[in-house]
C-alpha positions as semicolon CSV with decimal commas, in nm:
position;residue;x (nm);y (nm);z (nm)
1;X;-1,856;-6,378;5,447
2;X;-2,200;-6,513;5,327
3;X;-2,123;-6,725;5,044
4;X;-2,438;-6,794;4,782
5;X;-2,536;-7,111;4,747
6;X;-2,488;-7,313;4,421
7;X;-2,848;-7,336;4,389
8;X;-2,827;-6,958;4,293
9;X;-2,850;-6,816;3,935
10;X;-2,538;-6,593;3,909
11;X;-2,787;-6,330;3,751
12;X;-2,960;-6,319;4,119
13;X;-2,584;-6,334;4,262
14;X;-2,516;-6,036;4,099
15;X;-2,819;-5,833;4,244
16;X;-2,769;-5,975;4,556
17;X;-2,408;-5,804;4,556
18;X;-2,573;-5,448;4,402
19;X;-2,839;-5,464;4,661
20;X;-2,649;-5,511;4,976
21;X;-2,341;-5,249;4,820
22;X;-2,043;-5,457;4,927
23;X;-1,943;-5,526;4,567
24;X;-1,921;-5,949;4,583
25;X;-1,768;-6,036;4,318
26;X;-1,945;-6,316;4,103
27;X;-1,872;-6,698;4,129
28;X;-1,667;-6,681;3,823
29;X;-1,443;-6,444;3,943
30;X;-1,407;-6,628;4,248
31;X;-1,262;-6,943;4,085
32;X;-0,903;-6,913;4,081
33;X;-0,872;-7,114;3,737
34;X;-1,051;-6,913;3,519
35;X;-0,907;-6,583;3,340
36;X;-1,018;-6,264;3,462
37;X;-1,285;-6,071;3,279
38;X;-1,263;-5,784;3,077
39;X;-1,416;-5,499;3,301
40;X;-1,335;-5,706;3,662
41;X;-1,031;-5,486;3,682
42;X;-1,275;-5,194;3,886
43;X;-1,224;-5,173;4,292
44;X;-1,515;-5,304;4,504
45;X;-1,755;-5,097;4,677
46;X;-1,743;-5,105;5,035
47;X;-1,945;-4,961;5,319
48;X;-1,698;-4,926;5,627
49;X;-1,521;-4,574;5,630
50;X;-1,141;-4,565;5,620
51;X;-0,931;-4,516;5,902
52;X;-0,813;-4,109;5,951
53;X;-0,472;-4,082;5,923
54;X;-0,342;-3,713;5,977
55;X;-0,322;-3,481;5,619
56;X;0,073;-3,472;5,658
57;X;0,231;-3,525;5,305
58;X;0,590;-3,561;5,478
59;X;0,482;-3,772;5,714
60;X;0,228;-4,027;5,498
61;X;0,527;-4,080;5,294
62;X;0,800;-4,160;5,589
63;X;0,468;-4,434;5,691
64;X;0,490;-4,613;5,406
65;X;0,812;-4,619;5,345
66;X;0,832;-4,794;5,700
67;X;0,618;-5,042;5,544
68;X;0,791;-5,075;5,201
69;X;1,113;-5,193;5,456
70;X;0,911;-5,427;5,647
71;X;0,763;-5,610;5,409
72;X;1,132;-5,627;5,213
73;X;1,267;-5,733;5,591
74;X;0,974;-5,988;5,582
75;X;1,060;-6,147;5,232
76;X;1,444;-6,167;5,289
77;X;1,410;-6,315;5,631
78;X;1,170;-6,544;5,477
79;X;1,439;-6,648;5,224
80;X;1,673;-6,671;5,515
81;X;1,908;-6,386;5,435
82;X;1,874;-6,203;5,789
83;X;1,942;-6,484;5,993
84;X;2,183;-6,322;6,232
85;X;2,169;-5,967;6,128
86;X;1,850;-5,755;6,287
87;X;1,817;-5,688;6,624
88;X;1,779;-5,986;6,874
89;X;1,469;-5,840;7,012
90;X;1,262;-5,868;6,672
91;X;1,253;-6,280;6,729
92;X;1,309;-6,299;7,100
93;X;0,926;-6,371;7,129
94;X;0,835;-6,626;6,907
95;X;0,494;-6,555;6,778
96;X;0,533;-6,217;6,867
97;X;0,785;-6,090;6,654
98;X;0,540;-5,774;6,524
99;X;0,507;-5,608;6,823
100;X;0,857;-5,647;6,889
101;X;0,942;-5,479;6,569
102;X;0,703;-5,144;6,676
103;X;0,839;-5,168;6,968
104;X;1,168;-5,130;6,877
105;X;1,130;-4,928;6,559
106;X;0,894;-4,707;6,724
107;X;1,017;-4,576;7,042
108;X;0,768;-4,534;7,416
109;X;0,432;-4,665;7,094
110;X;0,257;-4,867;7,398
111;X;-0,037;-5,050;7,352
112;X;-0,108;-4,994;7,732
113;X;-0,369;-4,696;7,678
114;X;-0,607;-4,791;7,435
115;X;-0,881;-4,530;7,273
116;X;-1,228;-4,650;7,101
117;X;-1,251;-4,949;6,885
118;X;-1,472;-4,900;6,588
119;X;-1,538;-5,122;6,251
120;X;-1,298;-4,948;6,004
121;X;-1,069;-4,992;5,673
122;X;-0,690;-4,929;5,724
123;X;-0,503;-4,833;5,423
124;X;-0,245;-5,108;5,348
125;X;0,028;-4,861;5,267
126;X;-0,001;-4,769;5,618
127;X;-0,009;-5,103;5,792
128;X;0,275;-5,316;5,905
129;X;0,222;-5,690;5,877
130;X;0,403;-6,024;5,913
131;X;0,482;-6,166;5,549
132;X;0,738;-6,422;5,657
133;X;0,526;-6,713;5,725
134;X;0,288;-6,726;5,382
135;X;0,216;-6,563;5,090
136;X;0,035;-6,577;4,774
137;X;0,238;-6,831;4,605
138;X;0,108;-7,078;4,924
139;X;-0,215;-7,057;4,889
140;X;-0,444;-7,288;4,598
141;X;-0,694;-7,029;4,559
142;X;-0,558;-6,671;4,633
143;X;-0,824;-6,466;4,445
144;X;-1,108;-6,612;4,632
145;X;-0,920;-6,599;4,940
146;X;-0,854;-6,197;4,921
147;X;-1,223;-6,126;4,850
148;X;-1,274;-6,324;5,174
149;X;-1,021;-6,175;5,387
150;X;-1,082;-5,800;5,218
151;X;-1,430;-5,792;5,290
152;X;-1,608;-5,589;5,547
153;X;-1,751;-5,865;5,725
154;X;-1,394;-5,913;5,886
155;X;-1,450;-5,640;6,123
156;X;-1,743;-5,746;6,275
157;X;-1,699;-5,845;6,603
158;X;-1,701;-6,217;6,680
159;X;-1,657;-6,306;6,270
160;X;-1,467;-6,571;6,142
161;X;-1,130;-6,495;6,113
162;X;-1,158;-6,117;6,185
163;X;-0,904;-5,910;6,179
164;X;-0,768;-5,608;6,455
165;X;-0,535;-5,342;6,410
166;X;-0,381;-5,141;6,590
167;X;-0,361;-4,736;6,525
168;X;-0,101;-4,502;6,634
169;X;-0,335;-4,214;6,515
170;X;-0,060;-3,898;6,550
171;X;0,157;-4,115;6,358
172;X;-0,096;-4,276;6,089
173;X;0,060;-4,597;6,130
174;X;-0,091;-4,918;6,216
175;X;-0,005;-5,287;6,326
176;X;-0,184;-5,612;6,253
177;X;-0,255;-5,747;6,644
178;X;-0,450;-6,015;6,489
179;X;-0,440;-6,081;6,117
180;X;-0,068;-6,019;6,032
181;X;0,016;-6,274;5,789
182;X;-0,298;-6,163;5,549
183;X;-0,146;-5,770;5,531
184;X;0,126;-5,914;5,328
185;X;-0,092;-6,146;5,109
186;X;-0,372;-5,869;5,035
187;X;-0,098;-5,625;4,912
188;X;0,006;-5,870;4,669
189;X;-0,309;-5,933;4,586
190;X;-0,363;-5,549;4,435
191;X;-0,594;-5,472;4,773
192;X;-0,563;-5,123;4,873
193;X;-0,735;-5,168;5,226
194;X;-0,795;-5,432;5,476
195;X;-1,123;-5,396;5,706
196;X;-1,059;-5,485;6,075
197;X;-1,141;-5,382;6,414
198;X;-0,923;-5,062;6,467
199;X;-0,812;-4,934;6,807
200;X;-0,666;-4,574;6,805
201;X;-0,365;-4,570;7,016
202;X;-0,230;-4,251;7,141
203;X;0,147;-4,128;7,089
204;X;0,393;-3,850;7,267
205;X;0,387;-3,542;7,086
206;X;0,682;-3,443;6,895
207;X;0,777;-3,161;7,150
208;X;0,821;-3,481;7,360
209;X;1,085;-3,641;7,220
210;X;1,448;-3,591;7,121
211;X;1,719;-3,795;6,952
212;X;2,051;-3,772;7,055
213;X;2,360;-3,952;6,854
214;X;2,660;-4,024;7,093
215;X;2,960;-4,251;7,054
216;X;3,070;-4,516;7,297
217;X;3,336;-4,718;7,274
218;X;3,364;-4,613;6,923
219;X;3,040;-4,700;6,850
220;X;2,779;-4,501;6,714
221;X;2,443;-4,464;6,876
222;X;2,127;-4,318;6,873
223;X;1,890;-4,262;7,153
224;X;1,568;-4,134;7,164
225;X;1,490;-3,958;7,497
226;X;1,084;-3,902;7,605
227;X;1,011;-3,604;7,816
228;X;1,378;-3,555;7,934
229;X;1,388;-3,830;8,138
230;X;1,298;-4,178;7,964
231;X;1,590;-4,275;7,722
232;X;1,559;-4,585;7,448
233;X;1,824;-4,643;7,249
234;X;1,729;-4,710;6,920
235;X;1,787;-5,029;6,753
236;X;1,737;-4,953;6,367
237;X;1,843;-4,587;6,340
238;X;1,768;-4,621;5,991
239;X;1,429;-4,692;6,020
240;X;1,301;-4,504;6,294
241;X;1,502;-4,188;6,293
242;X;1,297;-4,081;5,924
243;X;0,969;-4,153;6,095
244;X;1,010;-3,931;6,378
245;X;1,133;-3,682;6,245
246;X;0,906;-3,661;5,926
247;X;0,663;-3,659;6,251
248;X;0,811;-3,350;6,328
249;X;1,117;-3,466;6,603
250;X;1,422;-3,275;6,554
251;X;1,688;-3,384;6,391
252;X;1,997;-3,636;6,617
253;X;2,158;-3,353;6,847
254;X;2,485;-3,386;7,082
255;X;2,429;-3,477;7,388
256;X;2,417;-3,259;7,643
257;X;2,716;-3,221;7,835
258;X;2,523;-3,117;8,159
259;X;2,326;-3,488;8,118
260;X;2,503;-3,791;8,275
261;X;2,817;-3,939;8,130
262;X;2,712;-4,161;7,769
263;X;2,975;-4,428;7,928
264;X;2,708;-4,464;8,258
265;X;2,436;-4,415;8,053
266;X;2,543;-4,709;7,789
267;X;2,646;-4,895;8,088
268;X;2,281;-4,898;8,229
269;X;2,125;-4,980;7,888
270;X;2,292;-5,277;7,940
271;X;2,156;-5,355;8,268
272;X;1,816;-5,242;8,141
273;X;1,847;-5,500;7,862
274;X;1,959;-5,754;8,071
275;X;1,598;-5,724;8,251
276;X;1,269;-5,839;8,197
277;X;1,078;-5,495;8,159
278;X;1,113;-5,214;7,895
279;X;1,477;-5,191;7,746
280;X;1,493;-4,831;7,905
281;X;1,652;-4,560;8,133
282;X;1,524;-4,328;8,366
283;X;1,798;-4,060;8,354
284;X;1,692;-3,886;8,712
285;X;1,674;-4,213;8,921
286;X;2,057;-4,222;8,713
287;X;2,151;-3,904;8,811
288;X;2,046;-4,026;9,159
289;X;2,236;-4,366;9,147
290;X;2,558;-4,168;9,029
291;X;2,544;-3,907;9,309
292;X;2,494;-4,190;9,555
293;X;2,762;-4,383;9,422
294;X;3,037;-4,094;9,419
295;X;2,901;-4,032;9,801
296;X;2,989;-4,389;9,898
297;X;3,343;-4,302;9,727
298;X;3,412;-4,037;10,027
299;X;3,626;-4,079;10,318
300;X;3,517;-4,072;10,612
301;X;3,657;-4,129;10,941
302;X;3,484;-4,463;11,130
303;X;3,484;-4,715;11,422
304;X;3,560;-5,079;11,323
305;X;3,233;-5,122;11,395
306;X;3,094;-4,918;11,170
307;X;3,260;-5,154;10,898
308;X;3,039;-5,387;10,717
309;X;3,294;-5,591;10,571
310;X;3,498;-5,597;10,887
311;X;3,422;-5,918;11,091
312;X;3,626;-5,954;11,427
313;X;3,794;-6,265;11,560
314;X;3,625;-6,281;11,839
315;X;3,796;-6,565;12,009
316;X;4,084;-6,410;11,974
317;X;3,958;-6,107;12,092
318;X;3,835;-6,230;12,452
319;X;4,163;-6,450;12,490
320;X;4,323;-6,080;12,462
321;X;4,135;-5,865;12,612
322;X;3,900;-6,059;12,878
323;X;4,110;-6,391;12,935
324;X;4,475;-6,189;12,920
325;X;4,377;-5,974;13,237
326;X;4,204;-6,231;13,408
327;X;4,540;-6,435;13,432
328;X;4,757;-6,154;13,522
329;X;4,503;-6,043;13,768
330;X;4,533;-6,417;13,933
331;X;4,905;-6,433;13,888
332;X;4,958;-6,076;14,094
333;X;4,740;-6,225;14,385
334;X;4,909;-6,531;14,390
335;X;5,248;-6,419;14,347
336;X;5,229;-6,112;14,523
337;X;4,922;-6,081;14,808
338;X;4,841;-5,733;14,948
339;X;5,047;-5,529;14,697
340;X;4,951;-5,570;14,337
341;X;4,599;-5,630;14,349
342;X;4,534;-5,219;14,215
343;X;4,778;-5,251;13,928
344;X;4,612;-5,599;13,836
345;X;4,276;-5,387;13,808
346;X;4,439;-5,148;13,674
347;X;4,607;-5,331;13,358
348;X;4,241;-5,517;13,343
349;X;4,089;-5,215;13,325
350;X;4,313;-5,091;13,065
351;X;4,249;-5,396;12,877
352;X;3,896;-5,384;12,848
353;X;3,932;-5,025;12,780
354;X;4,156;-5,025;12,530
355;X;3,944;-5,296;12,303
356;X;3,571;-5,105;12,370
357;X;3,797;-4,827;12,227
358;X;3,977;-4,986;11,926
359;X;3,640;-5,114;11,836
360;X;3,368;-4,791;11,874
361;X;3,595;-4,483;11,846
362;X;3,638;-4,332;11,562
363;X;4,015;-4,389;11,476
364;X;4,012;-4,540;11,108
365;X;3,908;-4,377;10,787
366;X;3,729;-4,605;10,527
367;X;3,503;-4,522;10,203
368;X;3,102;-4,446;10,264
369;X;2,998;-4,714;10,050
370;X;3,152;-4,975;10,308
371;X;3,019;-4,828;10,614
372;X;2,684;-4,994;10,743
């Protein structure tokens, strides 16, 4: 923001601010140390338009109640009350830890697909921030500091500390990407808006989505399933289940009995969370890795061969069957010359018979899931 210089009368200050219509306030007013003026009290003017958030009552006030519960989760973690008690995920990324919380608190909002980015206002009641690192009460000269920060001039692109937000424009809520520590600090401040450069993000439509509440190992979930197929289960019920519905999701149903089993389906959470990639299920490729797996249970009838965890010993196995008629073949032509030699082929022949057929015919039964 272009600051005047000293050199300036604060009577030309003053009609520098009318004339360009952002509503400076003067130099006094600025200074931290002195008392506010009567009549300072009155909102600035500024000339960037507002962010559109949709015209649903219901759903405005499920928005910023999200953000009354942040900022609250903000303060006490700040104080370090919470150490221990949200979800890992919120602080597994140091640095991060915003984007974490959507992520988790709003289920499949991806910042993946991104719409226009124009110069805007965001409402702060509508923002989420990051209030756990500063605040007012940390900074020497806070007044002077919020007309800085709340001015238009930090949403022009390539300004000093600018600001971006992210806007999940179905829902009407946004996310500070860059700029998340000031949300915080401007709402104490009495600021009603914060200029930045906004990116509408897109969101699944209500229809979409479905919450489910299931118990596993007597313990109560709920997951939130996207186009009956993608399943998240969520980590803050509390917080996210009044948002989407207040969106217009229906309310936690049972879950379906035709749908895979909640035990396999908790089980693969598990695995899912385990991972490096979304913390979520794809119920068909499930439903595919069940029916696979109950195949592989089967019986079947096999060779040894067949069996990938059977390993022969084959030393063994040619001192029986190749070395064991070799020596009786010799001993029968020794011992007995003229007479034996087709019963010596014979029992050699049987031999090697005997193990090509204990090894490729069919005669054992094993389980699918061992066969090769």
């Amino acid at each position: 923001m272009p600051f005047p210089s000293d050199a300036t009368p604060e009577a030309a200050i003053q009609a520098a601010a009318d004339a360009v219509g952002t509503g400076l306030p003067t130099v006094d007013a600025l200074m931290d140390e002195q008392p506010a003026a009567a009549g300072e009290g009155l909102p600035p003017r500024y000339r960037l338009p507002q962010a559109a958030v949709p015209p649903n009552i219901m759903l405005q006030a499920a928005v910023t109640r999200l953000v009354e519960q942040k900022e609250r989760i903000d303060r006490l973690a700040r104080e370090g009350l919470l150490d221990g008690l949200f979800p890992a995920e919120w602080g597994a990324v140091p640095g991060n830890e915003l984007r974490a919380f959507v992520a988790s608190v709003v289920p499949f909002a991806s910042d993946s697909v991104r719409g226009e980015t124009i110069a805007a206002r965001v409402p702060l009641k509508y923002l989420l921030g990051q209030s756990h690192r500063w605040g007012r009460d940390d900074v020497a000269e806070p007044r002077s500091l919020s007309a800085f920060l709340a001015s238009d001039e930090r949403a022009g692109a390539g300004a000093a500390d600018a600001a971006e937000v992210m806007l999940l424009g179905p829902l009407g809520l946004g996310w500070a990407q860059v700029g998340r520590s000031r949300v915080g600090f401007l709402r104490s401040m009495g600021a009603e808006s914060l200029a930045a450069r906004v990116t509408a993000l897109p969101y699944p439509a209500p229809e979409q989505l479905a919450l489910y509440h299931v118990t596993v190992a007597g313990v109560s979930q709920v997951w939130c399933v996207l186009d009956n197929r993608r399943l998240r289960a969520l980590s803050a019920p509390s917080l996210t289940v009044p948002l989407l519905t207040a969106y217009g999701v229906a309310a936690p149903q049972a879950w379906p009995a035709q749908w895979p089993d909640p035990v396999e389906v908790d089980a693969e959470i598990g695995l899912a969370r385990a991972g490096k990639g979304a913390h979520e299920v794809d119920l068909v490729r499930l439903v595919d890795k069940i029916q696979r797996s109950r195949a592989g249970e089967a019986w079947s009838s096999a060779s040894l061969m067949q069996l990938h965890t059977w390993v022969p010993r084959w030393r063994f196995f040619l001192a029986s069957f190749i070395g064991l008629p070799v020596a009786l073949l010799l001993i029968a032509a020794l011992a007995l010359p003229g007479r034996v030699e087709a019963a010596a082929v014979a029992a050699a022949l049987g031999f090697a018979g005997g193990a090509i057929a204990a090894l490729a015919a069919p005669w054992i039964y094993a389980r699918r899931k061992f066969l090769s």
